[in-house]
Amino acid sequence: NSEARQLADKARGMWDAGRYQDAARNFLIIAELYPSSALAEESLYWAACLYQYYIQDAEQAIRQYQRLIVTYPKGNFFYQAKQNLAEVYEQDKSTRHRALQIYQQLLLAKEMQGRRDWLHLRLARLNMQMGKMDEARMEVRDLLVQTPQSPLRAQAYYLAGYSYYLEKRYDLALWSFGQLAKDFPGTPTALHAQYFVADTLEER
């Protein structure tokens, strides 16, 4: 639809000019007036992103991501919208359980297979923030077992060690940090872990 395309171009121009509210409103107009257009789903996604990252209106971002997910369950932006929605939920302690549920759903989707290590790490961090250390370590274990070539393995060992450190289980913390130092020597993550190794030895 040429009119939808013109509105989309106008919205992008507003975005480039820093007129984020106006850009978001124009993207939403496309979704409202031309729901059958190929641009409708994409416009909803960009409106939600503007609310999330630029306008920082979490309520509106959630509303538009949810609208996209319900309206276009087989769309090109479905899984990215779910992931972004989970990230919005993460920012508020009262909605972190919803983020957890969405990440767990994404883990089961074959379309997200290439991001399973990232999802496991995200779930581990989120569980730690919620004080669920055993659940966090289960996610770390799944990452290490299921994606042995993942570039996120160093961060996984670090999170495991840090979770034990927080629980004052210092022997296990030292083992995890030791594995990190052995497998990933000289990396920023391994170097950062040395602070906790020193502190752990002192505490023990």
mmCIF file of C-alpha atoms in Angstrom:
data_model
loop_
_atom_site.group_PDB
_atom_site.id
_atom_site.type_symbol
_atom_site.label_atom_id
_atom_site.label_comp_id
_atom_site.label_asym_id
_atom_site.label_seq_id
_atom_site.Cartn_x
_atom_site.Cartn_y
_atom_site.Cartn_z
ATOM 1 C CA ASN A 1 0.000 0.000 0.000
ATOM 2 C CA SER A 2 1.582 3.251 -1.133
ATOM 3 C CA GLU A 3 -0.119 5.311 1.598
ATOM 4 C CA ALA A 4 1.193 2.978 4.297
ATOM 5 C CA ARG A 5 4.658 3.230 2.746
ATOM 6 C CA GLN A 6 4.497 7.028 2.775
ATOM 7 C CA LEU A 7 3.480 7.013 6.448
ATOM 8 C CA ALA A 8 6.322 4.629 7.255
ATOM 9 C CA ASP A 9 8.837 6.857 5.496
ATOM 10 C CA LYS A 10 7.454 9.855 7.381
ATOM 11 C CA ALA A 11 7.740 7.988 10.701
ATOM 12 C CA ARG A 12 11.355 7.049 9.985
ATOM 13 C CA GLY A 13 12.131 10.672 9.169
ATOM 14 C CA MET A 14 10.673 11.728 12.508
ATOM 15 C CA TRP A 15 12.723 9.014 14.233
ATOM 16 C CA ASP A 16 15.901 10.301 12.578
ATOM 17 C CA ALA A 17 15.005 13.832 13.683
ATOM 18 C CA GLY A 18 14.595 12.746 17.296
ATOM 19 C CA ARG A 19 10.811 13.185 17.281
ATOM 20 C CA TYR A 20 10.252 9.819 18.923
ATOM 21 C CA GLN A 21 6.686 10.340 20.155
ATOM 22 C CA ASP A 22 5.559 11.512 16.715
ATOM 23 C CA ALA A 23 7.352 8.612 15.039
ATOM 24 C CA ALA A 24 5.725 6.082 17.355
ATOM 25 C CA ARG A 25 2.284 7.576 16.748
ATOM 26 C CA ASN A 26 2.762 7.408 12.987
ATOM 27 C CA PHE A 27 3.832 3.764 13.150
ATOM 28 C CA LEU A 28 0.712 3.009 15.207
ATOM 29 C CA ILE A 29 -1.479 4.780 12.649
ATOM 30 C CA ILE A 30 -0.161 2.376 9.990
ATOM 31 C CA ALA A 31 -1.105 -0.607 12.167
ATOM 32 C CA GLU A 32 -4.560 0.868 12.771
ATOM 33 C CA LEU A 33 -5.434 1.968 9.240
ATOM 34 C CA TYR A 34 -3.696 -0.752 7.225
ATOM 35 C CA PRO A 35 -3.800 -3.949 9.355
ATOM 36 C CA SER A 36 -3.534 -6.180 6.284
ATOM 37 C CA SER A 37 -0.490 -4.324 4.948
ATOM 38 C CA ALA A 38 2.894 -6.023 5.032
ATOM 39 C CA LEU A 39 4.065 -2.948 6.959
ATOM 40 C CA ALA A 40 1.529 -3.298 9.809
ATOM 41 C CA GLU A 41 3.428 -5.822 11.929
ATOM 42 C CA GLU A 42 6.756 -4.103 11.341
ATOM 43 C CA SER A 43 5.243 -0.737 12.266
ATOM 44 C CA LEU A 44 3.886 -2.116 15.540
ATOM 45 C CA TYR A 45 7.324 -3.499 16.318
ATOM 46 C CA TRP A 46 9.092 -0.196 15.661
ATOM 47 C CA ALA A 47 6.514 1.696 17.719
ATOM 48 C CA ALA A 48 7.088 -0.677 20.635
ATOM 49 C CA CYS A 49 10.881 -0.318 20.280
ATOM 50 C CA LEU A 50 10.571 3.452 20.326
ATOM 51 C CA TYR A 51 8.536 3.305 23.535
ATOM 52 C CA GLN A 52 11.000 0.864 25.090
ATOM 53 C CA TYR A 53 14.379 2.296 24.147
ATOM 54 C CA TYR A 54 13.857 5.965 23.263
ATOM 55 C CA ILE A 55 10.735 7.230 25.032
ATOM 56 C CA GLN A 56 11.216 4.816 27.956
ATOM 57 C CA ASP A 57 7.511 4.311 28.446
ATOM 58 C CA ALA A 58 7.388 0.723 29.691
ATOM 59 C CA GLU A 59 3.595 0.595 29.841
ATOM 60 C CA GLN A 60 3.194 1.568 26.183
ATOM 61 C CA ALA A 61 6.040 -0.726 25.105
ATOM 62 C CA ILE A 62 4.366 -3.666 26.864
ATOM 63 C CA ARG A 63 0.998 -2.827 25.312
ATOM 64 C CA GLN A 64 2.354 -2.707 21.760
ATOM 65 C CA TYR A 65 4.543 -5.818 22.082
ATOM 66 C CA GLN A 66 1.560 -7.738 23.471
ATOM 67 C CA ARG A 67 -0.615 -6.454 20.658
ATOM 68 C CA LEU A 68 1.918 -7.616 18.068
ATOM 69 C CA ILE A 69 2.281 -11.055 19.682
ATOM 70 C CA VAL A 70 -1.490 -11.603 19.751
ATOM 71 C CA THR A 71 -2.193 -10.173 16.286
ATOM 72 C CA TYR A 72 0.746 -11.704 14.391
ATOM 73 C CA PRO A 73 1.575 -15.062 16.046
ATOM 74 C CA LYS A 74 3.298 -16.249 12.870
ATOM 75 C CA GLY A 75 4.860 -12.945 11.921
ATOM 76 C CA ASN A 76 8.477 -12.082 11.231
ATOM 77 C CA PHE A 77 8.799 -10.049 14.435
ATOM 78 C CA PHE A 78 6.975 -12.421 16.801
ATOM 79 C CA TYR A 79 9.990 -13.901 18.602
ATOM 80 C CA GLN A 80 11.962 -10.671 18.758
ATOM 81 C CA ALA A 81 8.887 -8.951 20.203
ATOM 82 C CA LYS A 82 8.578 -11.647 22.888
ATOM 83 C CA GLN A 83 12.242 -11.288 23.767
ATOM 84 C CA ASN A 84 11.970 -7.505 23.984
ATOM 85 C CA LEU A 85 8.807 -7.807 26.071
ATOM 86 C CA ALA A 86 10.665 -10.034 28.531
ATOM 87 C CA GLU A 87 13.437 -7.434 28.764
ATOM 88 C CA VAL A 88 10.859 -4.769 29.655
ATOM 89 C CA TYR A 89 9.389 -7.031 32.340
ATOM 90 C CA GLU A 90 12.880 -7.608 33.756
ATOM 91 C CA GLN A 91 13.235 -3.943 34.663
ATOM 92 C CA ASP A 92 10.519 -4.119 37.339
ATOM 93 C CA LYS A 93 10.842 -6.468 40.322
ATOM 94 C CA SER A 94 7.082 -7.007 40.365
ATOM 95 C CA THR A 95 7.040 -8.356 36.779
ATOM 96 C CA ARG A 96 10.291 -10.360 36.687
ATOM 97 C CA HIS A 97 8.332 -13.602 37.024
ATOM 98 C CA ARG A 98 6.679 -12.774 33.686
ATOM 99 C CA ALA A 99 10.071 -12.284 32.058
ATOM 100 C CA LEU A 100 11.091 -15.675 33.432
ATOM 101 C CA GLN A 101 8.023 -17.324 31.883
ATOM 102 C CA ILE A 102 8.654 -15.747 28.476
ATOM 103 C CA TYR A 103 12.325 -16.785 28.379
ATOM 104 C CA GLN A 104 11.301 -20.327 29.311
ATOM 105 C CA GLN A 105 8.771 -20.331 26.457
ATOM 106 C CA LEU A 106 11.399 -19.066 24.030
ATOM 107 C CA LEU A 107 13.740 -21.888 25.052
ATOM 108 C CA LEU A 108 11.183 -24.371 23.731
ATOM 109 C CA ALA A 109 10.794 -22.660 20.353
ATOM 110 C CA LYS A 110 12.764 -24.224 17.526
ATOM 111 C CA GLU A 111 13.054 -20.761 15.970
ATOM 112 C CA MET A 112 15.222 -19.733 18.946
ATOM 113 C CA GLN A 113 17.603 -22.699 18.863
ATOM 114 C CA GLY A 114 20.492 -20.496 17.822
ATOM 115 C CA ARG A 115 20.010 -18.344 20.939
ATOM 116 C CA ARG A 116 19.564 -21.067 23.539
ATOM 117 C CA ASP A 117 22.862 -20.333 25.249
ATOM 118 C CA TRP A 118 21.900 -16.650 25.528
ATOM 119 C CA LEU A 119 18.489 -17.590 26.916
ATOM 120 C CA HIS A 120 20.000 -19.936 29.513
ATOM 121 C CA LEU A 121 22.370 -17.186 30.626
ATOM 122 C CA ARG A 122 19.537 -14.665 30.775
ATOM 123 C CA LEU A 123 17.467 -17.056 32.870
ATOM 124 C CA ALA A 124 20.430 -17.699 35.159
ATOM 125 C CA ARG A 125 20.922 -13.986 35.788
ATOM 126 C CA LEU A 126 17.228 -13.406 36.301
ATOM 127 C CA ASN A 127 16.945 -16.276 38.775
ATOM 128 C CA MET A 128 19.910 -14.885 40.691
ATOM 129 C CA GLN A 129 18.255 -11.465 40.862
ATOM 130 C CA MET A 130 15.196 -13.186 42.310
ATOM 131 C CA GLY A 131 17.304 -15.059 44.873
ATOM 132 C CA LYS A 132 16.807 -18.465 43.212
ATOM 133 C CA MET A 133 20.391 -19.696 43.226
ATOM 134 C CA ASP A 134 19.698 -23.391 42.565
ATOM 135 C CA GLU A 135 17.535 -22.531 39.558
ATOM 136 C CA ALA A 136 20.239 -20.162 38.301
ATOM 137 C CA ARG A 137 22.860 -22.915 38.477
ATOM 138 C CA MET A 138 20.550 -25.314 36.641
ATOM 139 C CA GLU A 139 20.419 -22.856 33.747
ATOM 140 C CA VAL A 140 24.216 -22.554 33.830
ATOM 141 C CA ARG A 141 24.552 -26.338 33.762
ATOM 142 C CA ASP A 142 22.158 -26.616 30.811
ATOM 143 C CA LEU A 143 24.154 -23.991 28.922
ATOM 144 C CA LEU A 144 27.449 -25.799 29.545
ATOM 145 C CA VAL A 145 26.043 -29.234 28.656
ATOM 146 C CA GLN A 146 23.829 -28.326 25.712
ATOM 147 C CA THR A 147 26.046 -25.735 24.011
ATOM 148 C CA PRO A 148 29.656 -26.829 24.699
ATOM 149 C CA GLN A 149 31.058 -24.484 22.035
ATOM 150 C CA SER A 150 29.170 -21.415 23.238
ATOM 151 C CA PRO A 151 31.168 -18.168 23.575
ATOM 152 C CA LEU A 152 29.091 -17.532 26.724
ATOM 153 C CA ARG A 153 30.670 -20.395 28.692
ATOM 154 C CA ALA A 154 33.040 -18.056 30.530
ATOM 155 C CA GLN A 155 30.134 -15.967 31.770
ATOM 156 C CA ALA A 156 28.313 -19.153 32.804
ATOM 157 C CA TYR A 157 31.214 -20.285 35.017
ATOM 158 C CA TYR A 158 31.410 -16.795 36.449
ATOM 159 C CA LEU A 159 27.713 -16.766 37.367
ATOM 160 C CA ALA A 160 27.983 -20.197 38.983
ATOM 161 C CA GLY A 161 30.958 -19.061 41.059
ATOM 162 C CA TYR A 162 29.286 -15.811 42.003
ATOM 163 C CA SER A 163 26.102 -17.607 43.083
ATOM 164 C CA TYR A 164 28.133 -19.833 45.423
ATOM 165 C CA TYR A 165 30.015 -16.777 46.655
ATOM 166 C CA LEU A 166 26.748 -15.059 47.561
ATOM 167 C CA GLU A 167 25.694 -18.148 49.504
ATOM 168 C CA LYS A 168 29.089 -18.252 51.279
ATOM 169 C CA ARG A 169 29.785 -21.697 49.815
ATOM 170 C CA TYR A 170 33.371 -20.750 49.237
ATOM 171 C CA ASP A 171 34.864 -24.103 48.181
ATOM 172 C CA LEU A 172 32.359 -24.397 45.339
ATOM 173 C CA ALA A 173 32.860 -20.755 44.416
ATOM 174 C CA LEU A 174 36.619 -21.323 44.154
ATOM 175 C CA TRP A 175 36.090 -24.422 42.013
ATOM 176 C CA SER A 176 33.870 -22.511 39.556
ATOM 177 C CA PHE A 177 36.242 -19.556 39.366
ATOM 178 C CA GLY A 178 39.120 -22.016 38.958
ATOM 179 C CA GLN A 179 37.414 -23.646 35.964
ATOM 180 C CA LEU A 180 36.918 -20.207 34.491
ATOM 181 C CA ALA A 181 40.592 -19.319 34.896
ATOM 182 C CA LYS A 182 41.692 -22.672 33.461
ATOM 183 C CA ASP A 183 39.424 -22.712 30.415
ATOM 184 C CA PHE A 184 39.459 -18.986 29.618
ATOM 185 C CA PRO A 185 42.778 -17.582 30.830
ATOM 186 C CA GLY A 186 43.328 -13.874 30.341
ATOM 187 C CA THR A 187 39.749 -13.077 29.345
ATOM 188 C CA PRO A 188 38.057 -10.041 30.975
ATOM 189 C CA THR A 189 35.582 -12.376 32.699
ATOM 190 C CA ALA A 190 38.384 -14.507 34.168
ATOM 191 C CA LEU A 191 40.292 -11.430 35.308
ATOM 192 C CA HIS A 192 37.174 -10.017 36.952
ATOM 193 C CA ALA A 193 36.675 -13.326 38.762
ATOM 194 C CA GLN A 194 40.107 -12.969 40.383
ATOM 195 C CA TYR A 195 38.684 -10.274 42.658
ATOM 196 C CA PHE A 196 36.166 -12.766 44.014
ATOM 197 C CA VAL A 197 38.828 -15.484 44.273
ATOM 198 C CA ALA A 198 40.904 -13.220 46.520
ATOM 199 C CA ASP A 199 37.863 -12.182 48.519
ATOM 200 C CA THR A 200 36.676 -15.796 48.791
ATOM 201 C CA LEU A 201 40.051 -16.968 50.087
ATOM 202 C CA GLU A 202 40.007 -14.153 52.623
ATOM 203 C CA GLU A 203 36.469 -14.981 53.761
ATOM 204 C CA ARG A 204 37.257 -18.701 53.982
#
